[in-house]
Amino acid sequence: MKTIFRTADGSDTVFDSERACHYHSMNGAYTESQHVFIRNGFDRCAPGKEAIRIFEIGLGTGLNALLTAVLAADHSNLMVTYHAIEAWPIPSSLVEKLNYPDFLGTNVAKKLFYRIHHAPWEKSVSLLPNFSFLKIGADFLGWSPDASYDLLYLDAFAPGDQPELWTHEALQAMRNLLVCGGLLSSYCAKGSFRRTLRACGFDVMKLPGPPGKREMTLATAI
């Protein structure tokens, strides 16, 4: 069963009772996504590019996709391709209750949130003239990619809750998705995670984490 909780910054998260974990930090869902994936992902990868390809592992609530699309709306000279994989989509009846459109408080955010969650699966659609979006309904480890990416948002459940996505096999598959110099951004700061990233061909940086976490991880494909 999945239920909505309000986090410390006023934005919503979803609690999955089967896994006994939240989709976003209770210290602030928006704040975490903005810090980990936008400020230390998109903002580090996009400068100097005319186009950027992003892959998200764990579409979940759609918050990361929404924040990226809102940013793209303000950067019309940058073409953004965004692909997100999700094996267990959140029911639409629950999605409609998430407060992200009202929390962000703009008509653009409201329209984009609706378009993200009503977009068809397995079909690329244009949410904006410069934002192409594709939802992939599959298990990452059983999926066969046909593209490469500049930036990867690793927003799966934590290693203790979804261990299969933090193994050497999984992280090697993520490395293979990225172009040389591509970035992987994650809230996870475990030493074992960072060691496995290095073994898979990443240069790994420790960065200050969002509220409630001392550190986060940014890795560069080498």
mmCIF file of C-alpha atoms in Angstrom:
data_model
loop_
_atom_site.group_PDB
_atom_site.id
_atom_site.type_symbol
_atom_site.label_atom_id
_atom_site.label_comp_id
_atom_site.label_asym_id
_atom_site.label_seq_id
_atom_site.Cartn_x
_atom_site.Cartn_y
_atom_site.Cartn_z
ATOM 1 C CA MET A 1 0.000 0.000 0.000
ATOM 2 C CA LYS A 2 1.194 3.508 -0.828
ATOM 3 C CA THR A 3 0.257 6.653 1.100
ATOM 4 C CA ILE A 4 1.228 10.332 0.924
ATOM 5 C CA PHE A 5 3.194 12.131 3.633
ATOM 6 C CA ARG A 6 4.091 15.822 3.911
ATOM 7 C CA THR A 7 7.853 16.414 4.314
ATOM 8 C CA ALA A 8 9.733 19.099 6.257
ATOM 9 C CA ASP A 9 9.858 21.600 3.381
ATOM 10 C CA GLY A 10 6.119 21.303 2.678
ATOM 11 C CA SER A 11 6.379 19.063 -0.388
ATOM 12 C CA ASP A 12 4.915 15.561 -0.511
ATOM 13 C CA THR A 13 6.479 12.125 -0.586
ATOM 14 C CA VAL A 14 4.982 8.661 -0.901
ATOM 15 C CA PHE A 15 5.438 5.870 1.643
ATOM 16 C CA ASP A 16 5.532 2.294 0.347
ATOM 17 C CA SER A 17 4.376 0.032 3.175
ATOM 18 C CA GLU A 18 5.563 -3.147 1.424
ATOM 19 C CA ARG A 19 9.160 -1.906 1.362
ATOM 20 C CA ALA A 20 8.711 0.233 4.490
ATOM 21 C CA CYS A 21 10.400 3.237 2.884
ATOM 22 C CA HIS A 22 9.685 6.685 1.467
ATOM 23 C CA TYR A 23 10.198 7.743 -2.133
ATOM 24 C CA HIS A 24 11.817 11.001 -0.994
ATOM 25 C CA SER A 25 13.486 12.282 2.153
ATOM 26 C CA MET A 26 11.189 13.291 4.987
ATOM 27 C CA ASN A 27 13.632 16.170 5.532
ATOM 28 C CA GLY A 28 12.271 17.709 2.329
ATOM 29 C CA ALA A 29 11.327 15.977 -0.925
ATOM 30 C CA TYR A 30 11.711 19.056 -3.114
ATOM 31 C CA THR A 31 14.881 20.156 -1.322
ATOM 32 C CA GLU A 32 16.506 16.750 -1.781
ATOM 33 C CA SER A 33 15.635 16.477 -5.478
ATOM 34 C CA GLN A 34 16.716 20.034 -6.170
ATOM 35 C CA HIS A 35 20.052 19.530 -4.404
ATOM 36 C CA VAL A 36 20.987 16.058 -5.635
ATOM 37 C CA PHE A 37 19.628 15.940 -9.162
ATOM 38 C CA ILE A 38 19.219 19.535 -10.321
ATOM 39 C CA ARG A 39 21.968 21.556 -8.626
ATOM 40 C CA ASN A 40 24.520 18.738 -8.555
ATOM 41 C CA GLY A 41 23.363 16.889 -11.650
ATOM 42 C CA PHE A 42 21.698 18.963 -14.337
ATOM 43 C CA ASP A 43 23.425 22.243 -13.465
ATOM 44 C CA ARG A 44 26.845 20.574 -13.630
ATOM 45 C CA CYS A 45 26.167 18.692 -16.857
ATOM 46 C CA ALA A 46 24.255 21.177 -19.012
ATOM 47 C CA PRO A 47 26.619 24.201 -19.305
ATOM 48 C CA GLY A 48 28.154 24.513 -22.759
ATOM 49 C CA LYS A 49 25.786 21.982 -24.327
ATOM 50 C CA GLU A 50 23.118 22.549 -26.950
ATOM 51 C CA ALA A 51 21.470 19.232 -26.076
ATOM 52 C CA ILE A 52 21.485 16.894 -23.083
ATOM 53 C CA ARG A 53 20.230 13.326 -22.699
ATOM 54 C CA ILE A 54 19.085 12.266 -19.221
ATOM 55 C CA PHE A 55 18.175 8.826 -17.885
ATOM 56 C CA GLU A 56 16.380 8.373 -14.573
ATOM 57 C CA ILE A 57 16.296 5.103 -12.662
ATOM 58 C CA GLY A 58 13.081 5.252 -10.669
ATOM 59 C CA LEU A 59 10.510 7.678 -12.105
ATOM 60 C CA GLY A 60 8.495 7.293 -8.902
ATOM 61 C CA THR A 61 6.492 10.410 -8.102
ATOM 62 C CA GLY A 62 7.818 12.213 -11.172
ATOM 63 C CA LEU A 63 9.338 14.975 -9.049
ATOM 64 C CA ASN A 64 12.796 14.801 -10.647
ATOM 65 C CA ALA A 65 11.305 14.797 -14.135
ATOM 66 C CA LEU A 66 9.071 17.732 -13.204
ATOM 67 C CA LEU A 67 11.908 19.850 -11.803
ATOM 68 C CA THR A 68 14.019 19.110 -14.877
ATOM 69 C CA ALA A 69 11.180 20.023 -17.239
ATOM 70 C CA VAL A 70 10.481 23.260 -15.354
ATOM 71 C CA LEU A 71 14.151 24.142 -15.722
ATOM 72 C CA ALA A 72 14.071 23.296 -19.425
ATOM 73 C CA ALA A 73 11.124 25.668 -19.858
ATOM 74 C CA ASP A 74 13.456 28.487 -18.821
ATOM 75 C CA HIS A 75 16.264 27.328 -21.152
ATOM 76 C CA SER A 76 14.580 27.162 -24.541
ATOM 77 C CA ASN A 77 17.967 27.055 -26.303
ATOM 78 C CA LEU A 78 18.782 23.678 -24.681
ATOM 79 C CA MET A 79 17.246 20.499 -26.094
ATOM 80 C CA VAL A 80 16.517 17.981 -23.333
ATOM 81 C CA THR A 81 15.792 14.297 -23.894
ATOM 82 C CA TYR A 82 14.541 12.608 -20.712
ATOM 83 C CA HIS A 83 14.013 8.861 -20.405
ATOM 84 C CA ALA A 84 12.800 7.337 -17.123
ATOM 85 C CA ILE A 85 12.384 3.692 -16.191
ATOM 86 C CA GLU A 86 9.888 2.475 -13.592
ATOM 87 C CA ALA A 87 8.942 -1.110 -12.791
ATOM 88 C CA TRP A 88 6.167 -0.301 -10.295
ATOM 89 C CA PRO A 89 4.277 2.882 -11.247
ATOM 90 C CA ILE A 90 2.408 4.778 -8.555
ATOM 91 C CA PRO A 91 -1.381 4.548 -9.089
ATOM 92 C CA SER A 92 -2.780 7.573 -10.909
ATOM 93 C CA SER A 93 -5.353 8.053 -8.143
ATOM 94 C CA LEU A 94 -2.474 8.719 -5.725
ATOM 95 C CA VAL A 95 -0.405 10.788 -8.150
ATOM 96 C CA GLU A 96 -3.275 13.233 -8.544
ATOM 97 C CA LYS A 97 -3.126 13.975 -4.797
ATOM 98 C CA LEU A 98 0.574 14.921 -4.741
ATOM 99 C CA ASN A 99 1.014 18.626 -4.034
ATOM 100 C CA TYR A 100 3.933 19.365 -6.364
ATOM 101 C CA PRO A 101 2.023 21.611 -8.800
ATOM 102 C CA ASP A 102 0.677 23.773 -5.971
ATOM 103 C CA PHE A 103 3.995 23.642 -4.108
ATOM 104 C CA LEU A 104 5.881 24.998 -7.131
ATOM 105 C CA GLY A 105 3.057 27.442 -7.722
ATOM 106 C CA THR A 106 3.290 28.052 -11.461
ATOM 107 C CA ASN A 107 0.994 27.219 -14.348
ATOM 108 C CA VAL A 108 3.955 25.728 -16.198
ATOM 109 C CA ALA A 109 4.591 23.284 -13.343
ATOM 110 C CA LYS A 110 0.924 22.304 -13.196
ATOM 111 C CA LYS A 111 0.774 21.599 -16.930
ATOM 112 C CA LEU A 112 4.052 19.685 -16.948
ATOM 113 C CA PHE A 113 3.125 17.532 -13.947
ATOM 114 C CA TYR A 114 -0.115 16.540 -15.651
ATOM 115 C CA ARG A 115 1.670 15.782 -18.933
ATOM 116 C CA ILE A 116 4.368 13.681 -17.250
ATOM 117 C CA HIS A 117 1.891 11.392 -15.530
ATOM 118 C CA HIS A 118 -0.560 11.191 -18.416
ATOM 119 C CA ALA A 119 2.102 10.518 -21.034
ATOM 120 C CA PRO A 120 1.799 7.076 -22.623
ATOM 121 C CA TRP A 121 4.280 4.374 -21.708
ATOM 122 C CA GLU A 122 6.900 3.292 -24.254
ATOM 123 C CA LYS A 123 6.243 6.283 -26.514
ATOM 124 C CA SER A 124 8.344 9.432 -26.743
ATOM 125 C CA VAL A 125 6.317 12.639 -26.438
ATOM 126 C CA SER A 126 7.173 16.347 -26.460
ATOM 127 C CA LEU A 127 6.225 17.976 -23.167
ATOM 128 C CA LEU A 128 7.787 21.210 -24.403
ATOM 129 C CA PRO A 129 9.280 22.235 -27.757
ATOM 130 C CA ASN A 130 12.697 21.490 -26.226
ATOM 131 C CA PHE A 131 11.795 18.615 -23.862
ATOM 132 C CA SER A 132 11.278 15.076 -25.147
ATOM 133 C CA PHE A 133 9.999 12.558 -22.578
ATOM 134 C CA LEU A 134 9.809 8.763 -22.555
ATOM 135 C CA LYS A 135 8.476 6.504 -19.783
ATOM 136 C CA ILE A 136 9.780 2.939 -19.816
ATOM 137 C CA GLY A 137 7.769 0.366 -17.893
ATOM 138 C CA ALA A 138 10.396 -2.255 -17.113
ATOM 139 C CA ASP A 139 12.847 -3.661 -14.605
ATOM 140 C CA PHE A 140 16.202 -1.980 -15.252
ATOM 141 C CA LEU A 141 18.185 -5.228 -15.079
ATOM 142 C CA GLY A 142 15.931 -6.901 -17.637
ATOM 143 C CA TRP A 143 15.844 -3.946 -20.018
ATOM 144 C CA SER A 144 17.937 -3.579 -23.182
ATOM 145 C CA PRO A 145 18.971 0.046 -23.854
ATOM 146 C CA ASP A 146 19.384 1.442 -27.345
ATOM 147 C CA ALA A 147 20.798 4.882 -26.522
ATOM 148 C CA SER A 148 23.513 6.607 -24.502
ATOM 149 C CA TYR A 149 23.155 9.470 -22.040
ATOM 150 C CA ASP A 150 24.995 12.470 -20.618
ATOM 151 C CA LEU A 151 23.451 12.345 -17.150
ATOM 152 C CA LEU A 152 21.952 9.607 -14.994
ATOM 153 C CA TYR A 153 19.706 10.240 -11.999
ATOM 154 C CA LEU A 154 20.066 7.215 -9.712
ATOM 155 C CA ASP A 155 16.974 7.590 -7.541
ATOM 156 C CA ALA A 156 16.094 3.987 -6.780
ATOM 157 C CA PHE A 157 15.189 2.971 -3.254
ATOM 158 C CA ALA A 158 18.179 2.736 -0.907
ATOM 159 C CA PRO A 159 20.602 -0.221 -1.109
ATOM 160 C CA GLY A 160 19.004 -1.868 1.908
ATOM 161 C CA ASP A 161 15.539 -1.644 0.344
ATOM 162 C CA GLN A 162 16.321 -2.368 -3.322
ATOM 163 C CA PRO A 163 19.756 -4.043 -3.279
ATOM 164 C CA GLU A 164 19.574 -5.395 -6.826
ATOM 165 C CA LEU A 165 20.048 -1.890 -8.264
ATOM 166 C CA TRP A 166 23.252 -1.227 -6.316
ATOM 167 C CA THR A 167 25.266 -4.307 -7.297
ATOM 168 C CA HIS A 168 28.341 -4.377 -9.522
ATOM 169 C CA GLU A 169 26.193 -5.757 -12.347
ATOM 170 C CA ALA A 170 23.652 -2.935 -12.074
ATOM 171 C CA LEU A 171 26.211 -0.151 -11.710
ATOM 172 C CA GLN A 172 28.228 -1.517 -14.635
ATOM 173 C CA ALA A 173 25.062 -1.394 -16.739
ATOM 174 C CA MET A 174 24.599 2.231 -15.674
ATOM 175 C CA ARG A 175 28.188 3.025 -16.624
ATOM 176 C CA ASN A 176 27.570 1.485 -20.038
ATOM 177 C CA LEU A 177 24.602 3.825 -20.526
ATOM 178 C CA LEU A 178 26.744 6.935 -20.115
ATOM 179 C CA VAL A 179 29.012 8.641 -22.612
ATOM 180 C CA CYS A 180 32.600 9.206 -21.529
ATOM 181 C CA GLY A 181 32.471 12.182 -19.184
ATOM 182 C CA GLY A 182 28.810 11.568 -18.399
ATOM 183 C CA LEU A 183 27.612 12.097 -14.836
ATOM 184 C CA LEU A 184 25.788 9.879 -12.354
ATOM 185 C CA SER A 185 24.144 11.667 -9.441
ATOM 186 C CA SER A 186 22.772 9.934 -6.342
ATOM 187 C CA TYR A 187 21.686 10.700 -2.804
ATOM 188 C CA CYS A 188 23.497 7.540 -1.642
ATOM 189 C CA ALA A 189 26.831 8.067 0.119
ATOM 190 C CA LYS A 190 27.706 4.546 1.281
ATOM 191 C CA GLY A 191 31.353 3.580 1.022
ATOM 192 C CA SER A 192 30.512 0.242 -0.617
ATOM 193 C CA PHE A 193 28.508 2.069 -3.294
ATOM 194 C CA ARG A 194 31.401 4.394 -4.078
ATOM 195 C CA ARG A 195 33.915 1.547 -4.214
ATOM 196 C CA THR A 196 31.712 -0.344 -6.657
ATOM 197 C CA LEU A 197 31.333 2.770 -8.812
ATOM 198 C CA ARG A 198 35.124 3.048 -9.055
ATOM 199 C CA ALA A 199 35.371 -0.626 -9.989
ATOM 200 C CA CYS A 200 32.833 -0.024 -12.772
ATOM 201 C CA GLY A 201 34.774 2.821 -14.386
ATOM 202 C CA PHE A 202 33.727 5.970 -12.555
ATOM 203 C CA ASP A 203 35.669 8.777 -10.949
ATOM 204 C CA VAL A 204 33.804 9.460 -7.703
ATOM 205 C CA MET A 205 33.289 12.724 -5.815
ATOM 206 C CA LYS A 206 31.877 13.264 -2.338
ATOM 207 C CA LEU A 207 29.654 16.339 -2.158
ATOM 208 C CA PRO A 208 27.695 17.880 0.726
ATOM 209 C CA GLY A 209 24.314 16.210 1.007
ATOM 210 C CA PRO A 210 20.793 17.633 1.302
ATOM 211 C CA PRO A 211 19.208 18.222 4.734
ATOM 212 C CA GLY A 212 19.452 15.096 6.846
ATOM 213 C CA LYS A 213 22.400 13.652 4.902
ATOM 214 C CA ARG A 214 26.035 14.596 5.398
ATOM 215 C CA GLU A 215 27.102 13.618 1.878
ATOM 216 C CA MET A 216 25.881 12.642 -1.601
ATOM 217 C CA THR A 217 27.683 11.129 -4.580
ATOM 218 C CA LEU A 218 28.555 12.498 -8.011
ATOM 219 C CA ALA A 219 30.387 10.111 -10.342
ATOM 220 C CA THR A 220 31.958 10.780 -13.741
ATOM 221 C CA ALA A 221 32.198 8.035 -16.373
ATOM 222 C CA ILE A 222 35.831 7.584 -17.441
#
